[in-house]
């Protein structure tokens, strides 16, 4: 009788190679039985035991879960420090700053399908690999973005240069400029350094702290000197005035202006006013003064520095530099025309500009005696017949209103009034003239300023019931003249009351006298 089925297959195994025989056995076992077809395999749902990605065990995970593991690995690796070395010095960058990413978008799918896809022979090989080695580890192929690497090289490696450049631009008293050349030295060579760092991250780095040596070259300051020698002319200037009786605000304007004065920008370089002025702390020389906050005038460390940015903004407009970011105030200001202002605030508002000329620019500022001014110097290439004017056009105006508050903690007859602001809608325009004839009128900005009411706070501590009722009745009518008349009656009956400002000045005077007396006694 002829033998069939598995017995016949087993005899054939002895005449076949081990791997091929195993594959044949798997295929035969799949086909044996009562002639029934095997269930259709709809594909792997989770990774099998023994599959790892880097040092992450992904066994039993779905495709989405494996992809999440890969993403989390990239996030973690992005924090790893990479040392960039040149001239015996180093700077560090995080791998993520170089644009780190995984180059294989199908990596999760490969992990999911290992040992479960392909031919029976391949599946057998995959299982055997795990049995012999304990695990199958898939490495994440890391790579970085070359353009981002170039930007990092430009930003981070000037600190690695040794004695290169350092030329100084001196503005002489007669208005002329002199360039004092620096010295040649060793600098980071950009193009080969970009290639070195990109290749290191793409081919060698596998995670952890990294380190690579960048290419260097002998520096040459001739181009730097030639560029600085082009700076000869004022391109634009502007001034505004401030009240020197507001000592704290005056201090902030003078401190902030000094931080910007002397700024030198080469073509293509940008500057942020916030970055130059921050942090707004007492340690930096700033004081608490009036500033805008959510439609209110409040005391804030560094209050008043917006006058610096607004003055500088108008000088930049006249120099026709590129304005990248400009933000208006929430309410109108008195020192500059509507829609031609430029507010700054930590983390929310900034004035950012770029040197879009063919030469370096030097920005000089001065603040003192109630005037703050900025002048932009550079290489003048514009037609002498070309002149500029800047217009502020008010479209709508909302007159400020009045609000009244009774303060039971202040003496009767005391009052304090906030500075009101009208609401406005305005537009700012740049007008270009050639030989006095208008050539163009460009809309620079369209701004809406909110109205801020005058808030009159009246002290009533110690006032009689009839005085309080008199004031309350006037306030209920919302009639400014009647409120002022009622307050006048209270003030007449309580002549010793002082405004909060007067109290503050009196306290400061007394404190100063006490300090002087203490010093004199110590001597």
Short mmCIF file of C-alpha atoms in Angstrom, two decimals:
data_model
loop_
_atom_site.label_atom_id
_atom_site.label_comp_id
_atom_site.label_asym_id
_atom_site.label_seq_id
_atom_site.Cartn_x
_atom_site.Cartn_y
_atom_site.Cartn_z
CA UNK A 1 0.00 0.00 0.00
CA UNK A 2 1.37 3.44 -0.93
CA UNK A 3 2.34 5.64 2.03
CA UNK A 4 1.27 9.22 1.94
CA UNK A 5 0.99 12.21 4.26
CA UNK A 6 3.60 13.23 6.81
CA UNK A 7 5.55 9.96 6.82
CA UNK A 8 6.49 10.49 3.17
CA UNK A 9 7.46 14.10 3.88
CA UNK A 10 9.65 13.13 6.84
CA UNK A 11 11.63 10.70 4.64
CA UNK A 12 12.25 13.50 2.19
CA UNK A 13 13.60 15.78 4.98
CA UNK A 14 16.70 13.64 5.31
CA UNK A 15 17.63 14.44 1.74
CA UNK A 16 17.17 18.24 2.11
CA UNK A 17 19.12 21.02 3.76
CA UNK A 18 18.10 21.84 7.31
CA UNK A 19 16.63 25.26 6.60
CA UNK A 20 14.87 24.24 3.41
CA UNK A 21 13.57 21.10 5.12
CA UNK A 22 12.21 23.11 7.98
CA UNK A 23 10.48 25.39 5.55
CA UNK A 24 9.00 22.40 3.71
CA UNK A 25 7.82 20.97 7.00
CA UNK A 26 6.10 24.22 7.89
CA UNK A 27 4.40 24.39 4.51
CA UNK A 28 3.33 20.75 4.71
CA UNK A 29 1.94 21.12 8.19
CA UNK A 30 -0.03 24.11 7.06
CA UNK A 31 -1.52 22.05 4.23
CA UNK A 32 -2.31 18.80 6.07
CA UNK A 33 -5.58 17.86 7.70
CA UNK A 34 -8.94 17.07 6.26
CA UNK A 35 -8.60 19.14 3.15
CA UNK A 36 -9.73 22.31 4.91
CA UNK A 37 -8.07 25.64 4.06
CA UNK A 38 -6.15 27.41 6.81
CA UNK A 39 -7.72 30.60 8.22
CA UNK A 40 -6.69 33.76 6.37
CA UNK A 41 -4.00 35.74 8.23
CA UNK A 42 -5.16 39.36 8.32
CA UNK A 43 -1.70 40.61 9.25
CA UNK A 44 0.19 41.21 12.49
CA UNK A 45 -1.46 43.21 15.21
CA UNK A 46 1.32 43.30 17.83
CA UNK A 47 5.06 42.74 17.73
CA UNK A 48 6.25 39.31 18.77
CA UNK A 49 8.39 38.47 21.78
CA UNK A 50 12.04 39.38 21.47
CA UNK A 51 11.67 42.44 19.23
CA UNK A 52 13.36 45.63 20.47
CA UNK A 53 13.90 49.12 19.07
CA UNK A 54 17.16 50.48 20.45
CA UNK A 55 16.84 49.71 24.16
CA UNK A 56 13.03 49.64 24.10
CA UNK A 57 11.19 46.31 24.28
CA UNK A 58 8.25 46.58 21.87
CA UNK A 59 6.97 43.00 22.20
CA UNK A 60 3.17 42.96 22.37
CA UNK A 61 2.83 46.58 21.18
CA UNK A 62 0.59 47.73 18.34
CA UNK A 63 1.78 49.78 15.39
CA UNK A 64 0.66 53.03 17.02
CA UNK A 65 2.33 52.12 20.30
CA UNK A 66 5.60 51.24 18.56
CA UNK A 67 5.52 54.56 16.70
CA UNK A 68 4.99 56.34 20.02
CA UNK A 69 8.09 54.58 21.40
CA UNK A 70 10.12 55.83 18.42
CA UNK A 71 8.80 59.38 18.81
CA UNK A 72 9.59 59.39 22.52
CA UNK A 73 13.10 58.14 21.78
CA UNK A 74 13.66 61.06 19.37
CA UNK A 75 12.41 63.50 22.01
CA UNK A 76 14.77 62.01 24.61
CA UNK A 77 17.73 61.91 22.21
CA UNK A 78 17.06 65.53 21.28
CA UNK A 79 18.21 66.52 24.76
CA UNK A 80 21.60 64.81 24.37
CA UNK A 81 24.56 67.20 24.33
CA UNK A 82 26.93 67.38 21.36
CA UNK A 83 30.34 69.02 21.88
CA UNK A 84 31.66 71.07 18.96
CA UNK A 85 35.43 71.49 19.21
CA UNK A 86 37.86 73.92 17.55
CA UNK A 87 40.99 75.81 18.59
CA UNK A 88 41.15 73.91 21.87
CA UNK A 89 37.71 75.25 22.85
CA UNK A 90 34.24 73.72 22.85
CA UNK A 91 30.62 74.76 22.69
CA UNK A 92 27.68 72.45 23.28
CA UNK A 93 24.41 72.08 21.45
CA UNK A 94 21.47 69.77 22.02
CA UNK A 95 20.96 67.17 19.30
CA UNK A 96 17.46 68.53 18.80
CA UNK A 97 18.90 71.94 17.92
CA UNK A 98 20.38 70.28 14.82
CA UNK A 99 16.97 69.15 13.57
CA UNK A 100 17.25 65.51 14.76
CA UNK A 101 14.79 63.08 13.17
CA UNK A 102 14.33 59.37 12.27
CA UNK A 103 15.08 58.71 8.60
CA UNK A 104 12.97 55.53 8.30
CA UNK A 105 9.23 56.25 8.39
CA UNK A 106 8.47 52.51 8.11
CA UNK A 107 10.51 51.53 11.17
CA UNK A 108 7.48 50.80 13.34
CA UNK A 109 5.96 48.62 10.61
CA UNK A 110 9.20 46.64 10.29
CA UNK A 111 9.26 45.96 14.02
CA UNK A 112 5.62 44.90 13.95
CA UNK A 113 6.11 42.46 11.05
CA UNK A 114 9.40 40.85 12.14
CA UNK A 115 8.90 37.08 12.31
CA UNK A 116 5.36 37.38 10.99
CA UNK A 117 5.74 38.39 7.35
CA UNK A 118 7.55 37.16 4.27
CA UNK A 119 8.04 33.57 3.25
CA UNK A 120 7.86 30.69 5.67
CA UNK A 121 11.62 30.34 5.33
CA UNK A 122 12.12 33.99 6.32
CA UNK A 123 9.79 33.66 9.28
CA UNK A 124 11.67 30.56 10.42
CA UNK A 125 14.97 32.45 10.13
CA UNK A 126 13.54 35.34 12.17
CA UNK A 127 12.40 33.02 14.95
CA UNK A 128 15.74 31.20 14.93
CA UNK A 129 17.57 34.54 15.21
CA UNK A 130 15.64 35.46 18.36
CA UNK A 131 16.07 31.93 19.80
CA UNK A 132 19.85 32.05 19.33
CA UNK A 133 20.47 35.72 20.23
CA UNK A 134 17.76 36.34 22.79
CA UNK A 135 16.38 39.39 20.95
CA UNK A 136 16.21 41.15 17.62
CA UNK A 137 17.25 44.78 18.03
CA UNK A 138 16.38 47.40 15.40
CA UNK A 139 18.50 50.53 15.53
CA UNK A 140 16.81 53.88 14.94
CA UNK A 141 18.57 55.61 12.03
CA UNK A 142 19.16 59.18 13.22
CA UNK A 143 19.84 62.14 10.94
CA UNK A 144 19.93 65.93 11.15
CA UNK A 145 18.88 68.75 8.83
CA UNK A 146 21.85 70.25 7.00
CA UNK A 147 20.38 73.76 6.75
CA UNK A 148 19.66 73.78 10.48
CA UNK A 149 23.21 72.54 11.12
CA UNK A 150 24.53 75.46 9.07
CA UNK A 151 22.48 77.93 11.11
CA UNK A 152 23.83 76.40 14.34
CA UNK A 153 27.42 76.61 13.05
CA UNK A 154 26.91 80.30 12.25
CA UNK A 155 25.29 81.00 15.62
CA UNK A 156 27.40 78.92 18.01
CA UNK A 157 30.93 78.79 16.63
CA UNK A 158 32.02 82.46 16.66
CA UNK A 159 32.98 81.76 20.29
CA UNK A 160 35.48 79.20 18.97
CA UNK A 161 37.31 81.72 16.82
CA UNK A 162 40.69 82.78 18.10
CA UNK A 163 41.88 86.32 17.55
CA UNK A 164 40.05 86.83 14.26
CA UNK A 165 38.29 90.08 13.44
CA UNK A 166 37.69 92.45 16.31
CA UNK A 167 37.86 95.56 14.12
CA UNK A 168 36.45 98.62 15.83
CA UNK A 169 34.36 101.41 14.30
CA UNK A 170 35.04 104.75 15.99
CA UNK A 171 32.70 107.73 15.60
CA UNK A 172 34.88 110.83 15.84
CA UNK A 173 33.82 114.12 17.36
CA UNK A 174 33.83 115.81 13.95
CA UNK A 175 31.24 113.30 12.72
CA UNK A 176 33.63 111.18 10.67
CA UNK A 177 34.32 107.49 11.25
CA UNK A 178 37.59 105.61 11.69
CA UNK A 179 38.10 101.85 11.47
CA UNK A 180 40.71 100.33 13.77
CA UNK A 181 41.59 96.95 12.21
CA UNK A 182 41.55 93.83 14.34
CA UNK A 183 43.89 90.88 14.01
CA UNK A 184 43.91 87.81 11.83
CA UNK A 185 43.40 84.56 13.66
CA UNK A 186 41.86 81.11 13.34
CA UNK A 187 38.14 80.76 12.68
CA UNK A 188 35.73 77.91 12.10
CA UNK A 189 35.50 77.06 8.38
CA UNK A 190 31.77 76.97 7.72
CA UNK A 191 31.24 74.65 4.73
CA UNK A 192 33.52 71.77 5.77
CA UNK A 193 32.34 72.10 9.38
CA UNK A 194 28.73 71.73 8.26
CA UNK A 195 29.70 68.60 6.33
CA UNK A 196 31.67 67.18 9.28
CA UNK A 197 28.90 67.73 11.81
CA UNK A 198 26.15 66.48 9.48
CA UNK A 199 28.12 63.31 8.62
CA UNK A 200 28.92 62.68 12.29
CA UNK A 201 25.29 62.92 13.34
CA UNK A 202 24.01 60.87 10.37
CA UNK A 203 26.67 58.15 10.26
CA UNK A 204 28.41 57.87 13.63
CA UNK A 205 26.27 59.19 16.46
CA UNK A 206 23.95 56.62 18.06
CA UNK A 207 22.80 58.60 21.07
CA UNK A 208 24.37 59.83 24.28
CA UNK A 209 26.91 62.62 24.64
CA UNK A 210 28.62 63.29 21.31
CA UNK A 211 31.75 65.13 20.28
CA UNK A 212 33.29 66.13 16.97
CA UNK A 213 36.10 68.40 15.81
CA UNK A 214 35.18 71.15 13.35
CA UNK A 215 37.33 72.43 10.50
CA UNK A 216 39.26 75.68 10.99
CA UNK A 217 40.91 78.20 8.70
CA UNK A 218 43.10 81.26 8.99
CA UNK A 219 40.99 84.35 9.49
CA UNK A 220 41.02 87.35 7.18
CA UNK A 221 39.78 90.72 8.41
CA UNK A 222 40.20 92.58 5.14
CA UNK A 223 36.53 92.09 4.23
CA UNK A 224 35.47 93.18 7.71
CA UNK A 225 37.54 96.37 7.50
CA UNK A 226 36.30 97.16 4.00
CA UNK A 227 32.68 96.71 5.13
CA UNK A 228 33.11 98.97 8.17
CA UNK A 229 34.74 101.67 6.04
CA UNK A 230 31.45 102.03 4.17
CA UNK A 231 29.75 103.37 7.29
CA UNK A 232 29.93 107.12 6.81
CA UNK A 233 26.45 108.63 6.66
CA UNK A 234 23.35 109.07 8.86
CA UNK A 235 20.54 107.05 7.26
CA UNK A 236 17.77 108.07 9.63
CA UNK A 237 17.22 109.69 13.01
CA UNK A 238 14.34 110.55 15.34
CA UNK A 239 13.78 112.11 18.76
CA UNK A 240 11.00 112.27 21.36
CA UNK A 241 10.71 114.10 24.68
CA UNK A 242 9.86 112.92 28.19
CA UNK A 243 9.07 114.55 31.54
CA UNK A 244 12.18 114.60 33.72
CA UNK A 245 10.04 115.17 36.83
CA UNK A 246 9.03 111.52 36.54
CA UNK A 247 12.35 110.34 37.92
CA UNK A 248 11.78 106.59 37.75
CA UNK A 249 10.53 106.71 34.17
CA UNK A 250 13.43 108.95 33.18
CA UNK A 251 15.86 106.47 34.72
CA UNK A 252 14.38 103.61 32.73
CA UNK A 253 14.61 105.52 29.45
CA UNK A 254 18.22 106.49 30.08
CA UNK A 255 19.27 102.98 31.21
CA UNK A 256 17.55 101.27 28.27
CA UNK A 257 18.85 103.69 25.65
CA UNK A 258 22.42 103.07 26.81
CA UNK A 259 21.91 99.31 26.30
CA UNK A 260 21.05 99.82 22.61
CA UNK A 261 23.49 102.60 21.74
CA UNK A 262 26.53 101.28 19.90
CA UNK A 263 24.73 98.35 18.27
CA UNK A 264 26.56 97.24 15.10
CA UNK A 265 24.67 95.02 12.65
CA UNK A 266 26.21 93.50 9.53
CA UNK A 267 24.08 92.94 6.41
CA UNK A 268 21.47 90.26 7.02
CA UNK A 269 21.76 90.38 10.80
CA UNK A 270 18.66 91.03 12.93
CA UNK A 271 18.12 92.56 16.34
CA UNK A 272 15.39 92.29 18.97
CA UNK A 273 14.79 95.31 21.19
CA UNK A 274 13.44 93.10 23.98
CA UNK A 275 16.58 90.97 23.90
CA UNK A 276 18.73 94.08 24.17
CA UNK A 277 16.77 95.63 27.05
CA UNK A 278 15.85 92.58 29.15
CA UNK A 279 15.78 91.61 31.91
CA UNK A 280 13.67 94.37 33.41
CA UNK A 281 15.00 94.16 36.96
CA UNK A 282 16.31 96.55 39.57
CA UNK A 283 19.69 94.81 39.30
CA UNK A 284 19.88 96.03 35.70
CA UNK A 285 19.25 99.59 36.83
CA UNK A 286 15.50 99.78 36.10
CA UNK A 287 12.91 101.28 38.45
CA UNK A 288 9.14 100.93 38.88
CA UNK A 289 7.26 103.44 36.70
CA UNK A 290 4.00 103.79 34.79
CA UNK A 291 3.33 101.21 32.09
CA UNK A 292 0.33 99.84 30.20
CA UNK A 293 -1.14 96.52 31.28
CA UNK A 294 -4.45 95.16 29.95
CA UNK A 295 -5.84 98.62 29.28
CA UNK A 296 -4.71 100.07 32.60
CA UNK A 297 -1.83 102.27 33.68
CA UNK A 298 0.14 100.45 36.38
CA UNK A 299 3.56 100.68 37.98
CA UNK A 300 5.99 98.15 36.52
CA UNK A 301 9.77 97.65 36.69
CA UNK A 302 11.09 99.18 33.48
CA UNK A 303 7.97 101.26 32.82
CA UNK A 304 8.63 103.77 30.04
CA UNK A 305 10.95 101.68 27.89
CA UNK A 306 8.32 101.61 25.15
CA UNK A 307 9.31 105.20 24.42
CA UNK A 308 12.76 103.85 23.57
CA UNK A 309 11.39 101.29 21.11
CA UNK A 310 8.96 103.80 19.56
CA UNK A 311 11.70 106.39 19.07
CA UNK A 312 14.03 103.77 17.58
CA UNK A 313 11.22 102.48 15.34
CA UNK A 314 10.82 105.89 13.76
CA UNK A 315 14.57 106.21 13.20
CA UNK A 316 14.56 102.77 11.53
CA UNK A 317 11.65 103.81 9.30
CA UNK A 318 13.62 106.82 8.11
CA UNK A 319 16.67 104.62 7.49
CA UNK A 320 14.32 102.29 5.59
CA UNK A 321 15.55 99.20 7.38
CA UNK A 322 13.50 96.02 7.26
CA UNK A 323 10.95 95.84 10.09
CA UNK A 324 10.22 92.21 10.94
CA UNK A 325 7.92 92.74 13.91
CA UNK A 326 6.23 95.82 15.33
CA UNK A 327 3.43 95.91 17.90
CA UNK A 328 1.23 98.87 18.85
CA UNK A 329 0.33 99.96 22.36
CA UNK A 330 -3.06 99.00 23.73
CA UNK A 331 -3.75 102.72 24.33
CA UNK A 332 -2.43 105.87 22.71
CA UNK A 333 0.75 107.48 24.01
CA UNK A 334 1.51 111.16 24.16
CA UNK A 335 5.07 111.19 22.84
CA UNK A 336 4.49 109.79 19.35
CA UNK A 337 1.82 110.05 16.65
CA UNK A 338 -0.87 107.32 16.58
CA UNK A 339 -0.03 104.20 14.54
CA UNK A 340 3.67 105.16 14.46
CA UNK A 341 4.45 103.72 17.90
CA UNK A 342 6.17 100.42 18.75
CA UNK A 343 5.42 98.77 22.09
CA UNK A 344 7.50 96.07 23.77
CA UNK A 345 6.61 93.68 26.59
CA UNK A 346 8.33 90.56 27.87
CA UNK A 347 7.21 87.45 25.95
CA UNK A 348 4.35 89.25 24.17
CA UNK A 349 5.48 92.29 22.18
CA UNK A 350 8.77 93.10 20.47
CA UNK A 351 10.41 95.33 17.88
CA UNK A 352 12.58 93.20 15.58
CA UNK A 353 14.45 94.54 12.56
CA UNK A 354 17.04 93.43 10.01
CA UNK A 355 19.91 95.24 8.32
CA UNK A 356 18.82 94.96 4.69
CA UNK A 357 21.49 97.33 3.37
CA UNK A 358 24.77 96.49 1.63
CA UNK A 359 26.96 97.51 4.58
CA UNK A 360 27.07 97.40 8.39
CA UNK A 361 24.88 99.83 10.31
CA UNK A 362 25.71 101.54 13.60
CA UNK A 363 22.91 102.65 15.90
CA UNK A 364 23.67 105.40 18.40
CA UNK A 365 21.23 106.56 21.04
CA UNK A 366 21.16 109.28 23.67
CA UNK A 367 18.77 109.99 26.53
CA UNK A 368 19.05 112.92 28.90
CA UNK A 369 17.57 116.30 29.70
CA UNK A 370 14.11 115.14 28.65
CA UNK A 371 15.04 114.00 25.14
CA UNK A 372 15.68 110.51 23.78
CA UNK A 373 17.04 110.17 20.24
CA UNK A 374 18.42 107.51 17.91
CA UNK A 375 20.46 107.79 14.72
CA UNK A 376 21.19 104.98 12.27
CA UNK A 377 24.53 105.29 10.43
CA UNK A 378 25.52 103.28 7.38
CA UNK A 379 26.26 103.41 3.66
CA UNK A 380 23.97 105.89 1.92
CA UNK A 381 22.99 104.68 -1.56
CA UNK A 382 19.63 106.43 -1.96
CA UNK A 383 18.96 109.21 -4.46
CA UNK A 384 19.61 112.61 -2.81
CA UNK A 385 16.44 113.89 -4.46
CA UNK A 386 14.42 111.23 -2.62
CA UNK A 387 12.83 112.34 0.67
CA UNK A 388 10.46 110.70 3.11
CA UNK A 389 7.53 111.82 5.21
CA UNK A 390 5.45 109.80 7.67
CA UNK A 391 1.78 110.50 8.25
CA UNK A 392 -0.57 109.60 11.07
CA UNK A 393 -4.24 109.63 10.07
CA UNK A 394 -6.97 109.39 12.72
CA UNK A 395 -10.02 107.55 11.37
CA UNK A 396 -12.24 107.48 14.48
CA UNK A 397 -12.09 108.79 18.03
CA UNK A 398 -13.89 107.66 21.18
CA UNK A 399 -13.78 110.24 23.99
CA UNK A 400 -12.81 108.89 27.38
CA UNK A 401 -15.38 108.49 30.12
CA UNK A 402 -15.29 108.87 33.90
CA UNK A 403 -15.46 106.35 36.69
CA UNK A 404 -15.70 107.11 40.40
CA UNK A 405 -14.68 105.12 43.44
CA UNK A 406 -15.08 105.88 47.15
CA UNK A 407 -12.10 104.77 49.24
CA UNK A 408 -12.83 104.11 52.92
CA UNK A 409 -9.10 103.62 53.66
CA UNK A 410 -8.04 107.16 52.71
CA UNK A 411 -8.73 110.37 54.59
CA UNK A 412 -11.73 112.43 53.53
CA UNK A 413 -10.67 115.01 50.99
CA UNK A 414 -7.97 112.80 49.50
CA UNK A 415 -8.28 112.07 45.80
CA UNK A 416 -6.36 110.33 43.05
CA UNK A 417 -7.13 110.57 39.32
CA UNK A 418 -5.75 108.21 36.68
CA UNK A 419 -4.60 109.57 33.35
CA UNK A 420 -7.33 108.90 30.77
CA UNK A 421 -6.90 107.98 27.12
CA UNK A 422 -9.24 108.49 24.19
CA UNK A 423 -9.97 105.49 22.01
CA UNK A 424 -8.68 105.81 18.45
CA UNK A 425 -8.54 104.09 15.11
CA UNK A 426 -5.55 105.32 13.14
CA UNK A 427 -3.33 104.54 10.18
CA UNK A 428 0.35 105.23 9.58
CA UNK A 429 1.73 105.98 6.10
CA UNK A 430 5.14 106.27 4.49
CA UNK A 431 5.25 108.88 1.73
CA UNK A 432 8.11 109.00 -0.80
CA UNK A 433 8.90 112.20 -2.68
CA UNK A 434 11.29 112.84 -5.58
CA UNK A 435 12.25 116.52 -5.92
CA UNK A 436 9.25 117.35 -3.74
CA UNK A 437 6.71 115.41 -5.83
CA UNK A 438 4.81 112.54 -4.21
CA UNK A 439 5.77 109.20 -5.74
CA UNK A 440 4.12 106.72 -3.39
CA UNK A 441 2.06 106.53 -0.22
CA UNK A 442 2.46 103.20 1.55
CA UNK A 443 0.25 102.00 4.40
CA UNK A 444 2.55 100.95 7.24
CA UNK A 445 0.05 100.06 9.92
CA UNK A 446 -3.58 100.20 10.94
CA UNK A 447 -4.05 100.41 14.70
CA UNK A 448 -6.98 100.45 17.09
CA UNK A 449 -6.34 101.89 20.55
CA UNK A 450 -8.78 101.21 23.35
CA UNK A 451 -10.34 103.96 25.43
CA UNK A 452 -9.19 104.22 29.05
CA UNK A 453 -11.49 106.15 31.43
CA UNK A 454 -10.41 108.61 34.06
CA UNK A 455 -10.84 106.84 37.37
CA UNK A 456 -11.35 109.30 40.22
CA UNK A 457 -10.77 107.73 43.63
CA UNK A 458 -12.06 109.84 46.53
CA UNK A 459 -11.10 109.20 50.14
CA UNK A 460 -13.98 109.34 52.63
CA UNK A 461 -12.49 107.96 55.85
CA UNK A 462 -13.69 110.36 58.58
CA UNK A 463 -16.31 111.99 56.37
CA UNK A 464 -19.79 112.61 57.79
CA UNK A 465 -22.77 110.57 56.64
CA UNK A 466 -24.20 113.58 54.84
CA UNK A 467 -20.91 114.10 52.96
CA UNK A 468 -20.84 110.47 51.88
CA UNK A 469 -24.47 110.62 50.80
CA UNK A 470 -23.78 113.83 48.88
CA UNK A 471 -20.90 112.19 47.01
CA UNK A 472 -22.84 108.97 46.39
CA UNK A 473 -25.79 110.88 44.94
CA UNK A 474 -23.51 112.77 42.56
CA UNK A 475 -21.77 109.56 41.46
CA UNK A 476 -25.17 107.89 40.86
CA UNK A 477 -25.98 110.65 38.36
CA UNK A 478 -22.67 110.00 36.54
CA UNK A 479 -22.22 113.74 36.20
CA UNK A 480 -18.57 114.79 36.39
CA UNK A 481 -19.29 118.42 37.33
CA UNK A 482 -21.60 117.39 40.18
CA UNK A 483 -19.06 114.84 41.48
CA UNK A 484 -16.30 117.47 41.46
CA UNK A 485 -18.60 119.93 43.25
CA UNK A 486 -19.48 117.36 45.92
CA UNK A 487 -15.83 116.47 46.35
CA UNK A 488 -15.01 120.16 46.66
CA UNK A 489 -17.39 120.44 49.59
CA UNK A 490 -15.77 117.45 51.32
CA UNK A 491 -12.29 118.83 50.63
CA UNK A 492 -13.30 122.22 52.06
CA UNK A 493 -14.45 120.54 55.29
CA UNK A 494 -11.24 118.44 55.51
CA UNK A 495 -8.41 120.76 54.41
CA UNK A 496 -5.60 118.59 55.80
CA UNK A 497 -6.02 115.79 53.25
CA UNK A 498 -3.29 115.10 50.72
CA UNK A 499 -3.20 113.27 47.42
CA UNK A 500 -1.43 109.93 47.27
CA UNK A 501 1.33 111.57 45.28
CA UNK A 502 1.77 114.26 47.92
CA UNK A 503 1.86 111.58 50.64
CA UNK A 504 4.50 109.63 48.73
CA UNK A 505 6.65 112.73 48.25
CA UNK A 506 6.29 113.63 51.93
CA UNK A 507 7.30 110.09 53.00
CA UNK A 508 10.30 110.11 50.65
CA UNK A 509 11.39 113.49 52.01
CA UNK A 510 11.06 112.31 55.60
CA UNK A 511 12.94 109.08 54.86
CA UNK A 512 15.74 110.97 53.16
CA UNK A 513 16.03 113.37 56.08
CA UNK A 514 16.16 110.43 58.49
CA UNK A 515 18.91 108.76 56.46
CA UNK A 516 20.96 111.97 56.34
CA UNK A 517 20.55 112.40 60.08
CA UNK A 518 21.69 108.82 60.69
CA UNK A 519 24.77 109.37 58.52
CA UNK A 520 25.61 112.62 60.28
CA UNK A 521 25.26 110.95 63.68
CA UNK A 522 27.54 108.14 62.57
CA UNK A 523 30.22 110.61 61.53
#
